[in-house]
Tab-separated table of C-alpha atoms (C1' of nucleotides) in Angstrom:
chain	number	residue	atom	x	y	z
A	1	MET	CA	-70.083	-46.741	50.620
A	2	GLY	CA	-66.989	-44.542	50.482
A	3	ILE	CA	-66.029	-41.727	52.776
A	4	SER	CA	-67.335	-39.092	50.364
A	5	ASP	CA	-70.788	-40.598	50.507
A	6	MET	CA	-70.736	-40.634	54.296
A	7	ILE	CA	-69.673	-37.032	54.418
A	8	ALA	CA	-72.408	-36.166	51.965
A	9	ARG	CA	-74.988	-37.998	54.072
A	10	PHE	CA	-73.753	-36.183	57.145
A	11	ILE	CA	-74.155	-32.817	55.507
A	12	THR	CA	-77.567	-33.739	54.237
A	13	GLU	CA	-78.611	-34.586	57.775
A	14	MET	CA	-77.311	-31.259	58.976
A	15	LEU	CA	-79.365	-29.560	56.330
A	16	GLU	CA	-82.486	-31.434	57.338
A	17	GLU	CA	-82.023	-30.610	60.987
A	18	ALA	CA	-81.345	-26.961	60.292
A	19	ASN	CA	-84.055	-26.119	57.836
A	20	GLY	CA	-81.864	-26.173	54.764
A	21	ILE	CA	-78.866	-24.249	56.028
A	22	ALA	CA	-75.749	-26.004	57.262
A	23	GLU	CA	-72.713	-24.217	58.476
A	24	LEU	CA	-69.609	-26.238	58.956
A	25	GLN	CA	-65.891	-26.019	59.654
A	26	ARG	CA	-63.866	-27.763	57.044
A	27	ALA	CA	-61.087	-28.909	59.358
A	28	GLU	CA	-63.474	-30.153	61.998
A	29	LEU	CA	-65.511	-32.131	59.528
A	30	ALA	CA	-62.379	-33.614	58.020
A	31	ALA	CA	-61.189	-34.662	61.477
A	32	ARG	CA	-64.517	-36.255	62.215
A	33	PHE	CA	-64.264	-38.430	59.100
A	34	ASN	CA	-60.561	-38.877	59.308
A	35	CYS	CA	-59.810	-37.481	55.918
A	36	VAL	CA	-57.836	-34.544	54.505
A	37	PRO	CA	-59.638	-31.213	54.483
A	38	SER	CA	-59.644	-30.955	50.721
A	39	GLN	CA	-61.881	-33.992	50.531
A	40	ILE	CA	-64.612	-31.801	51.968
A	41	ASN	CA	-64.217	-29.542	48.944
A	42	TYR	CA	-64.429	-32.581	46.709
A	43	VAL	CA	-67.660	-33.683	48.318
A	44	ILE	CA	-69.105	-30.215	48.065
A	45	SER	CA	-68.190	-29.714	44.455
A	46	THR	CA	-69.431	-33.125	43.337
A	47	ARG	CA	-72.611	-33.351	45.427
A	48	PHE	CA	-73.679	-29.913	46.487
A	49	SER	CA	-73.404	-27.936	43.290
A	50	PRO	CA	-76.114	-25.619	41.903
A	51	GLU	CA	-77.133	-28.425	39.604
A	52	HIS	CA	-77.931	-30.391	42.711
A	53	GLY	CA	-79.845	-27.508	44.178
A	54	TYR	CA	-77.302	-26.052	46.557
A	55	ILE	CA	-75.372	-22.882	46.879
A	56	VAL	CA	-72.254	-22.594	48.908
A	57	GLU	CA	-70.688	-19.595	50.617
A	58	SER	CA	-67.477	-19.548	52.582
A	59	ARG	CA	-64.998	-17.380	54.357
A	60	ARG	CA	-61.337	-17.885	55.009
A	61	GLY	CA	-59.235	-16.755	57.911
A	62	GLY	CA	-59.971	-16.706	61.601
A	63	GLY	CA	-63.620	-17.480	62.251
A	64	GLY	CA	-63.942	-18.962	58.740
A	65	TYR	CA	-66.737	-21.334	57.722
A	66	ILE	CA	-68.473	-23.054	54.843
A	67	ARG	CA	-72.205	-22.531	54.578
A	68	ILE	CA	-74.355	-24.742	52.406
A	69	LYS	CA	-77.898	-23.743	51.533
A	70	ARG	CA	-80.439	-25.938	49.850
A	71	VAL	CA	-83.158	-24.792	47.483
A	72	LYS	CA	-86.404	-24.970	49.392
A	73	GLY	CA	-90.066	-24.439	49.230
A	74	PRO	CA	-92.920	-25.962	47.323
A	75	GLN	CA	-91.362	-24.846	44.033
A	76	LYS	CA	-88.334	-27.033	44.475
A	77	GLN	CA	-89.149	-29.373	41.600
A	78	ARG	CA	-89.833	-26.595	39.185
A	79	ILE	CA	-86.686	-24.579	39.972
A	80	MET	CA	-84.489	-27.697	39.636
A	81	HIS	CA	-86.161	-28.526	36.381
A	82	ILE	CA	-85.313	-25.135	35.010
A	83	VAL	CA	-81.766	-25.129	36.319
A	84	ASN	CA	-81.030	-28.567	34.917
A	85	ALA	CA	-82.387	-27.577	31.575
A	86	ILE	CA	-79.798	-24.844	31.340
A	87	GLY	CA	-76.728	-26.350	29.721
A	88	ASN	CA	-73.142	-25.402	30.114
A	89	GLN	CA	-73.520	-22.473	27.753
A	90	ILE	CA	-76.430	-20.257	26.992
A	91	ASP	CA	-77.127	-17.174	24.888
A	92	THR	CA	-79.187	-14.155	25.909
A	93	ALA	CA	-82.322	-15.244	24.114
A	94	SER	CA	-82.468	-18.609	25.834
A	95	ALA	CA	-81.491	-17.095	29.166
A	96	SER	CA	-84.351	-14.644	28.788
A	97	ALA	CA	-86.720	-17.465	28.106
A	98	PHE	CA	-85.687	-19.306	31.255
A	99	VAL	CA	-85.986	-16.230	33.399
A	100	THR	CA	-89.422	-15.426	32.002
A	101	ASN	CA	-90.393	-19.011	32.660
A	102	ALA	CA	-89.260	-18.729	36.268
A	103	TYR	CA	-91.145	-15.513	36.657
A	104	ASN	CA	-94.334	-16.928	35.173
A	105	SER	CA	-94.052	-19.887	37.511
A	106	GLY	CA	-93.995	-17.508	40.422
A	107	LEU	CA	-90.471	-18.571	41.390
A	108	ILE	CA	-89.032	-15.098	41.297
A	109	SER	CA	-90.486	-11.636	41.527
A	110	ARG	CA	-90.592	-9.203	38.700
A	111	ASN	CA	-87.803	-7.154	40.162
A	112	VAL	CA	-85.556	-10.118	40.732
A	113	ALA	CA	-86.246	-11.298	37.207
A	114	LYS	CA	-85.156	-7.977	35.831
A	115	LEU	CA	-82.069	-7.884	37.990
A	116	ILE	CA	-81.056	-11.372	36.854
A	117	MET	CA	-81.612	-10.400	33.265
A	118	ALA	CA	-79.391	-7.392	33.777
A	119	ALA	CA	-76.723	-9.613	35.313
A	120	VAL	CA	-76.658	-12.079	32.430
A	121	SER	CA	-76.960	-9.531	29.687
A	122	ASP	CA	-74.235	-9.162	27.072
A	123	ASN	CA	-73.429	-5.721	28.383
A	124	ALA	CA	-72.823	-6.927	31.883
A	125	LEU	CA	-70.530	-9.660	30.606
A	126	ARG	CA	-68.896	-7.345	28.146
A	127	PRO	CA	-65.251	-8.255	28.710
A	128	LEU	CA	-66.106	-11.782	27.525
A	129	GLN	CA	-66.860	-13.064	24.126
A	130	GLY	CA	-68.318	-16.059	22.358
A	131	GLU	CA	-68.325	-19.396	24.095
A	132	GLN	CA	-66.719	-18.082	27.236
A	133	ARG	CA	-69.410	-15.483	27.664
A	134	ASP	CA	-72.139	-18.074	27.186
A	135	GLU	CA	-70.432	-20.348	29.641
A	136	VAL	CA	-70.192	-17.724	32.345
A	137	ARG	CA	-73.771	-16.715	31.618
A	138	ALA	CA	-75.027	-20.198	32.138
A	139	ASN	CA	-73.141	-20.578	35.419
A	140	LEU	CA	-74.285	-17.167	36.646
A	141	LEU	CA	-77.892	-17.867	35.721
A	142	LYS	CA	-77.994	-21.154	37.540
A	143	HIS	CA	-76.331	-19.647	40.530
A	144	LEU	CA	-78.755	-16.738	40.810
A	145	LEU	CA	-81.821	-18.872	40.271
A	146	ILE	CA	-80.816	-21.223	43.048
A	147	TYR	CA	-79.677	-18.375	45.253
A	148	THR	CA	-82.940	-16.569	45.111
A	149	ASN	CA	-84.774	-19.787	45.993
A	150	SER	CA	-82.692	-20.908	48.940
B	1	MET	CA	-68.278	-13.434	65.593
B	2	GLY	CA	-64.710	-12.329	66.159
B	3	ILE	CA	-63.481	-9.327	68.041
B	4	SER	CA	-63.067	-7.263	64.906
B	5	ASP	CA	-66.703	-7.727	64.046
B	6	MET	CA	-67.748	-6.659	67.521
B	7	ILE	CA	-65.625	-3.569	67.345
B	8	ALA	CA	-67.059	-2.738	63.946
B	9	ARG	CA	-70.588	-3.174	65.280
B	10	PHE	CA	-69.830	-0.923	68.173
B	11	ILE	CA	-68.506	1.814	65.919
B	12	THR	CA	-71.515	1.486	63.644
B	13	GLU	CA	-73.778	1.971	66.635
B	14	MET	CA	-71.822	5.048	67.630
B	15	LEU	CA	-72.288	6.391	64.095
B	16	GLU	CA	-75.997	5.751	64.139
B	17	GLU	CA	-76.425	7.436	67.465
B	18	ALA	CA	-74.425	10.457	66.470
B	19	ASN	CA	-75.730	11.238	63.043
B	20	GLY	CA	-72.867	9.746	61.118
B	21	ILE	CA	-69.945	11.040	63.092
B	22	ALA	CA	-68.159	8.963	65.673
B	23	GLU	CA	-65.180	10.178	67.669
B	24	LEU	CA	-63.277	7.659	69.620
B	25	GLN	CA	-60.103	7.113	71.621
B	26	ARG	CA	-58.093	4.247	70.338
B	27	ALA	CA	-56.693	3.086	73.648
B	28	GLU	CA	-60.016	3.291	75.423
B	29	LEU	CA	-61.779	1.267	72.741
B	30	ALA	CA	-58.982	-1.313	72.774
B	31	ALA	CA	-59.318	-1.615	76.545
B	32	ARG	CA	-63.064	-2.056	76.264
B	33	PHE	CA	-62.651	-4.940	73.876
B	34	ASN	CA	-59.563	-6.321	75.504
B	35	CYS	CA	-57.376	-6.113	72.456
B	36	VAL	CA	-54.223	-4.363	71.399
B	37	PRO	CA	-54.706	-0.773	70.131
B	38	SER	CA	-53.483	-1.619	66.666
B	39	GLN	CA	-56.462	-3.903	66.211
B	40	ILE	CA	-58.589	-0.743	66.124
B	41	ASN	CA	-56.604	0.420	63.149
B	42	TYR	CA	-57.106	-2.959	61.541
B	43	VAL	CA	-60.855	-2.715	62.003
B	44	ILE	CA	-60.967	0.795	60.616
B	45	SER	CA	-58.896	-0.035	57.550
B	46	THR	CA	-60.839	-3.155	56.762
B	47	ARG	CA	-64.372	-1.950	57.500
B	48	PHE	CA	-64.426	1.857	57.487
B	49	SER	CA	-62.406	2.591	54.402
B	50	PRO	CA	-63.300	5.157	51.757
B	51	GLU	CA	-64.651	2.255	49.690
B	52	HIS	CA	-67.075	1.607	52.469
B	53	GLY	CA	-68.101	5.212	52.336
B	54	TYR	CA	-66.256	6.634	55.333
B	55	ILE	CA	-63.749	9.358	55.927
B	56	VAL	CA	-61.356	8.984	58.836
B	57	GLU	CA	-59.440	11.791	60.541
B	58	SER	CA	-57.208	11.505	63.530
B	59	ARG	CA	-54.828	13.372	65.742
B	60	ARG	CA	-51.938	12.119	67.796
B	61	GLY	CA	-50.589	13.396	71.035
B	62	GLY	CA	-52.370	14.685	74.067
B	63	GLY	CA	-56.061	15.074	73.446
B	64	GLY	CA	-55.709	12.842	70.412
B	65	TYR	CA	-58.696	11.114	68.756
B	66	ILE	CA	-59.958	9.168	65.791
B	67	ARG	CA	-62.988	10.551	64.021
B	68	ILE	CA	-64.966	8.472	61.585
B	69	LYS	CA	-67.490	10.132	59.314
B	70	ARG	CA	-70.010	8.618	56.969
B	71	VAL	CA	-69.900	10.349	53.656
B	72	LYS	CA	-73.171	12.082	52.812
B	73	GLY	CA	-74.600	13.652	49.716
B	74	PRO	CA	-77.411	13.432	47.213
B	75	GLN	CA	-78.135	9.871	46.019
B	76	LYS	CA	-77.613	10.570	42.383
B	77	GLN	CA	-74.095	11.674	42.962
B	78	ARG	CA	-73.405	8.928	45.455
B	79	ILE	CA	-74.122	6.151	42.997
B	80	MET	CA	-71.948	7.702	40.309
B	81	HIS	CA	-69.291	8.308	42.849
B	82	ILE	CA	-69.307	4.657	43.825
B	83	VAL	CA	-69.395	3.470	40.262
B	84	ASN	CA	-66.506	5.716	39.265
B	85	ALA	CA	-64.445	4.451	42.146
B	86	ILE	CA	-64.699	0.925	40.818
B	87	GLY	CA	-61.730	0.301	38.560
B	88	ASN	CA	-61.435	-2.134	35.706
B	89	GLN	CA	-60.751	-5.035	38.014
B	90	ILE	CA	-61.958	-5.716	41.493
B	91	ASP	CA	-61.662	-8.531	44.045
B	92	THR	CA	-64.421	-9.829	46.239
B	93	ALA	CA	-63.344	-7.879	49.292
B	94	SER	CA	-63.528	-4.532	47.554
B	95	ALA	CA	-66.697	-5.466	45.738
B	96	SER	CA	-68.245	-6.305	49.054
B	97	ALA	CA	-67.162	-2.957	50.429
B	98	PHE	CA	-68.791	-1.036	47.587
B	99	VAL	CA	-72.011	-2.997	47.830
B	100	THR	CA	-72.175	-2.408	51.588
B	101	ASN	CA	-71.551	1.259	50.884
B	102	ALA	CA	-74.456	1.388	48.435
B	103	TYR	CA	-76.681	-0.368	50.932
B	104	ASN	CA	-75.705	1.975	53.731
B	105	SER	CA	-76.379	4.895	51.487
B	106	GLY	CA	-79.884	3.703	50.945
B	107	LEU	CA	-79.249	3.239	47.266
B	108	ILE	CA	-80.173	-0.430	47.235
B	109	SER	CA	-82.228	-2.670	49.470
B	110	ARG	CA	-80.827	-5.437	51.571
B	111	ASN	CA	-82.118	-8.068	49.192
B	112	VAL	CA	-80.714	-6.422	46.148
B	113	ALA	CA	-77.404	-6.044	47.923
B	114	LYS	CA	-77.356	-9.730	48.636
B	115	LEU	CA	-78.310	-10.616	45.103
B	116	ILE	CA	-75.561	-8.441	43.706
B	117	MET	CA	-73.044	-9.997	46.073
B	118	ALA	CA	-74.157	-13.400	44.889
B	119	ALA	CA	-73.779	-12.346	41.282
B	120	VAL	CA	-70.225	-11.100	41.742
B	121	SER	CA	-69.091	-13.931	43.984
B	122	ASP	CA	-66.243	-16.216	42.968
B	123	ASN	CA	-68.668	-19.109	42.747
B	124	ALA	CA	-70.974	-17.396	40.338
B	125	LEU	CA	-68.025	-16.427	38.125
B	126	ARG	CA	-66.482	-19.879	38.553
B	127	PRO	CA	-65.465	-20.596	34.952
B	128	LEU	CA	-63.213	-17.576	35.113
B	129	GLN	CA	-59.944	-17.112	36.938
B	130	GLY	CA	-57.542	-14.439	38.041
B	131	GLU	CA	-57.523	-11.119	36.246
B	132	GLN	CA	-60.278	-12.080	33.905
B	133	ARG	CA	-62.563	-12.873	36.809
B	134	ASP	CA	-61.814	-9.573	38.498
B	135	GLU	CA	-62.389	-7.755	35.231
B	136	VAL	CA	-65.792	-9.306	34.647
B	137	ARG	CA	-66.654	-8.747	38.299
B	138	ALA	CA	-65.904	-5.041	38.035
B	139	ASN	CA	-67.984	-4.727	34.875
B	140	LEU	CA	-70.875	-6.683	36.324
B	141	LEU	CA	-70.828	-4.740	39.533
B	142	LYS	CA	-70.917	-1.354	37.821
B	143	HIS	CA	-73.642	-2.564	35.545
B	144	LEU	CA	-75.866	-3.806	38.340
B	145	LEU	CA	-75.376	-0.735	40.503
B	146	ILE	CA	-76.307	1.519	37.657
B	147	TYR	CA	-79.190	-0.714	36.633
B	148	THR	CA	-80.756	-0.753	40.094
B	149	ASN	CA	-80.565	3.018	40.203
B	150	SER	CA	-82.099	3.856	36.886
C	1	DT	C1'	-37.828	29.475	75.169
C	2	DA	C1'	-35.643	25.068	74.844
C	3	DT	C1'	-36.359	20.543	76.662
C	4	DG	C1'	-37.905	16.498	78.453
C	5	DA	C1'	-41.903	13.923	80.246
C	6	DT	C1'	-46.290	12.272	79.049
C	7	DA	C1'	-50.092	11.234	76.165
C	8	DA	C1'	-51.882	10.043	72.371
C	9	DG	C1'	-52.221	7.636	67.550
C	10	DG	C1'	-49.593	5.010	63.273
C	11	DT	C1'	-47.017	1.271	60.882
C	12	DC	C1'	-45.581	-2.976	59.727
C	13	DA	C1'	-44.118	-7.523	59.968
C	14	DG	C1'	-44.971	-11.925	61.909
C	15	DA	C1'	-48.033	-15.367	64.126
C	16	DT	C1'	-52.237	-17.800	63.826
C	17	DA	C1'	-56.463	-19.501	61.951
C	18	DA	C1'	-59.141	-20.623	58.691
C	19	DG	C1'	-60.574	-22.230	53.683
C	20	DG	C1'	-59.068	-23.153	48.288
C	21	DT	C1'	-56.652	-25.323	44.319
C	22	DC	C1'	-54.664	-28.720	41.653
C	23	DA	C1'	-52.571	-32.643	40.130
C	24	DA	C1'	-50.831	-37.163	41.309
C	25	DA	C1'	-51.986	-41.561	43.178
C	26	DC	C1'	-55.231	-44.828	44.172
C	27	DT	C1'	-59.569	-48.023	43.775
C	28	DC	C1'	-62.972	-50.653	41.950
C	29	DG	C1'	-66.369	-52.250	38.784
C	30	DC	C1'	-66.725	-53.620	34.077
D	1	DG	C1'	-56.593	-53.550	32.031
D	2	DC	C1'	-59.198	-49.264	31.774
D	3	DG	C1'	-61.573	-45.273	33.179
D	4	DA	C1'	-64.640	-42.827	36.269
D	5	DG	C1'	-64.754	-41.565	40.621
D	6	DT	C1'	-62.171	-40.989	44.921
D	7	DT	C1'	-58.443	-40.012	48.087
D	8	DT	C1'	-54.297	-37.548	49.359
D	9	DG	C1'	-51.009	-33.973	50.112
D	10	DA	C1'	-48.205	-30.059	48.782
D	11	DC	C1'	-48.784	-25.421	48.267
D	12	DC	C1'	-51.736	-21.007	48.039
D	13	DT	C1'	-54.828	-17.174	49.610
D	14	DT	C1'	-57.345	-14.638	52.831
D	15	DA	C1'	-58.642	-12.855	57.459
D	16	DT	C1'	-57.493	-11.880	62.036
D	17	DC	C1'	-54.657	-10.874	65.996
D	18	DT	C1'	-50.382	-9.308	68.361
D	19	DG	C1'	-46.414	-6.691	69.654
D	20	DA	C1'	-42.318	-4.037	68.849
D	21	DC	C1'	-41.123	0.224	67.460
D	22	DC	C1'	-42.233	4.999	65.389
D	23	DT	C1'	-44.327	9.748	65.071
D	24	DT	C1'	-46.802	13.654	66.757
D	25	DA	C1'	-48.844	16.789	70.159
D	26	DT	C1'	-49.206	18.874	74.685
D	27	DC	C1'	-47.532	20.551	78.945
D	28	DA	C1'	-44.427	21.708	82.702
D	29	DT	C1'	-40.535	23.829	84.050
D	30	DA	C1'	-35.784	25.059	84.115
DNA sequence: TATGATAAGGTCAGATAAGGTCAAACTCGC
DNA sequence: GCGAGTTTGACCTTATCTGACCTTATCATA
């Protein structure tokens, strides 16, 4: 097992101990595993992506941190099923279908469903066109679905 | 939490206690938090800017002061005011300021504020970079603020 | 009524403390 | 030997903190 796997396991343990929310310091973690700090980013982007059921927030500067949240609750399977069914690009019609699906499954409230629809609408993504718009839409949709369930 | 955050919290409490108007002495506040006076200016410019919905007045010399006022006004106007102040491009820091402003103005709930922040975060807009990302962010932010207030 | 002492607040650049990005180099199983 | 996955490091961006120096206002008092 390589270093990346050990770091991933460590983070997973943190998440389990802290009810699905782990806050870490990149430099400290890197020091602990004797690797360069950017390897932490590598681990996060390859193993803690929305597709894996995680959302990540971070802050730079003094007092900075990286916070990793895991999708939780009894609906975990269903939300991951939906998120993984969303490809790398998606149009409004399909996005709408997924959001409706999530709403009908009780994963998100009516208001959140509407807000997410507003966020992934063509109008909201106006500056973009074609494939790029569908790509951002897919990313945004996954992100928001995981976010509201973590 | 760093010193700047504590100072900001302190000022916020002053504002709450005094109906949206806080008058303070820079040197006294700096002494209270054991920091240099210019840090007070730093806190004010990063957390009590017009974008955040505050107006700041001050006077030098003997009897000098710094007065911070929360902007008031009817909600309908507030939201349009905020939306109009958002340009064609916006970075995360400014976006965060505007969302905080909307929340403080009672225009959006805490949860909606968080969802909007998630939607306009760098991670959610990942496929995009640079100016394009800031452009989409601005558009998305305006869209969502208007949506949640219609 | 000038004038200098004193009492504020303002500005800005540099130091420090984080995290982010990207591409090159490396490894290891097939 | 090749390619996916991993490791590394140079360089970038953002946030915070600090101090030297500047500007403005008030007040005695000559």
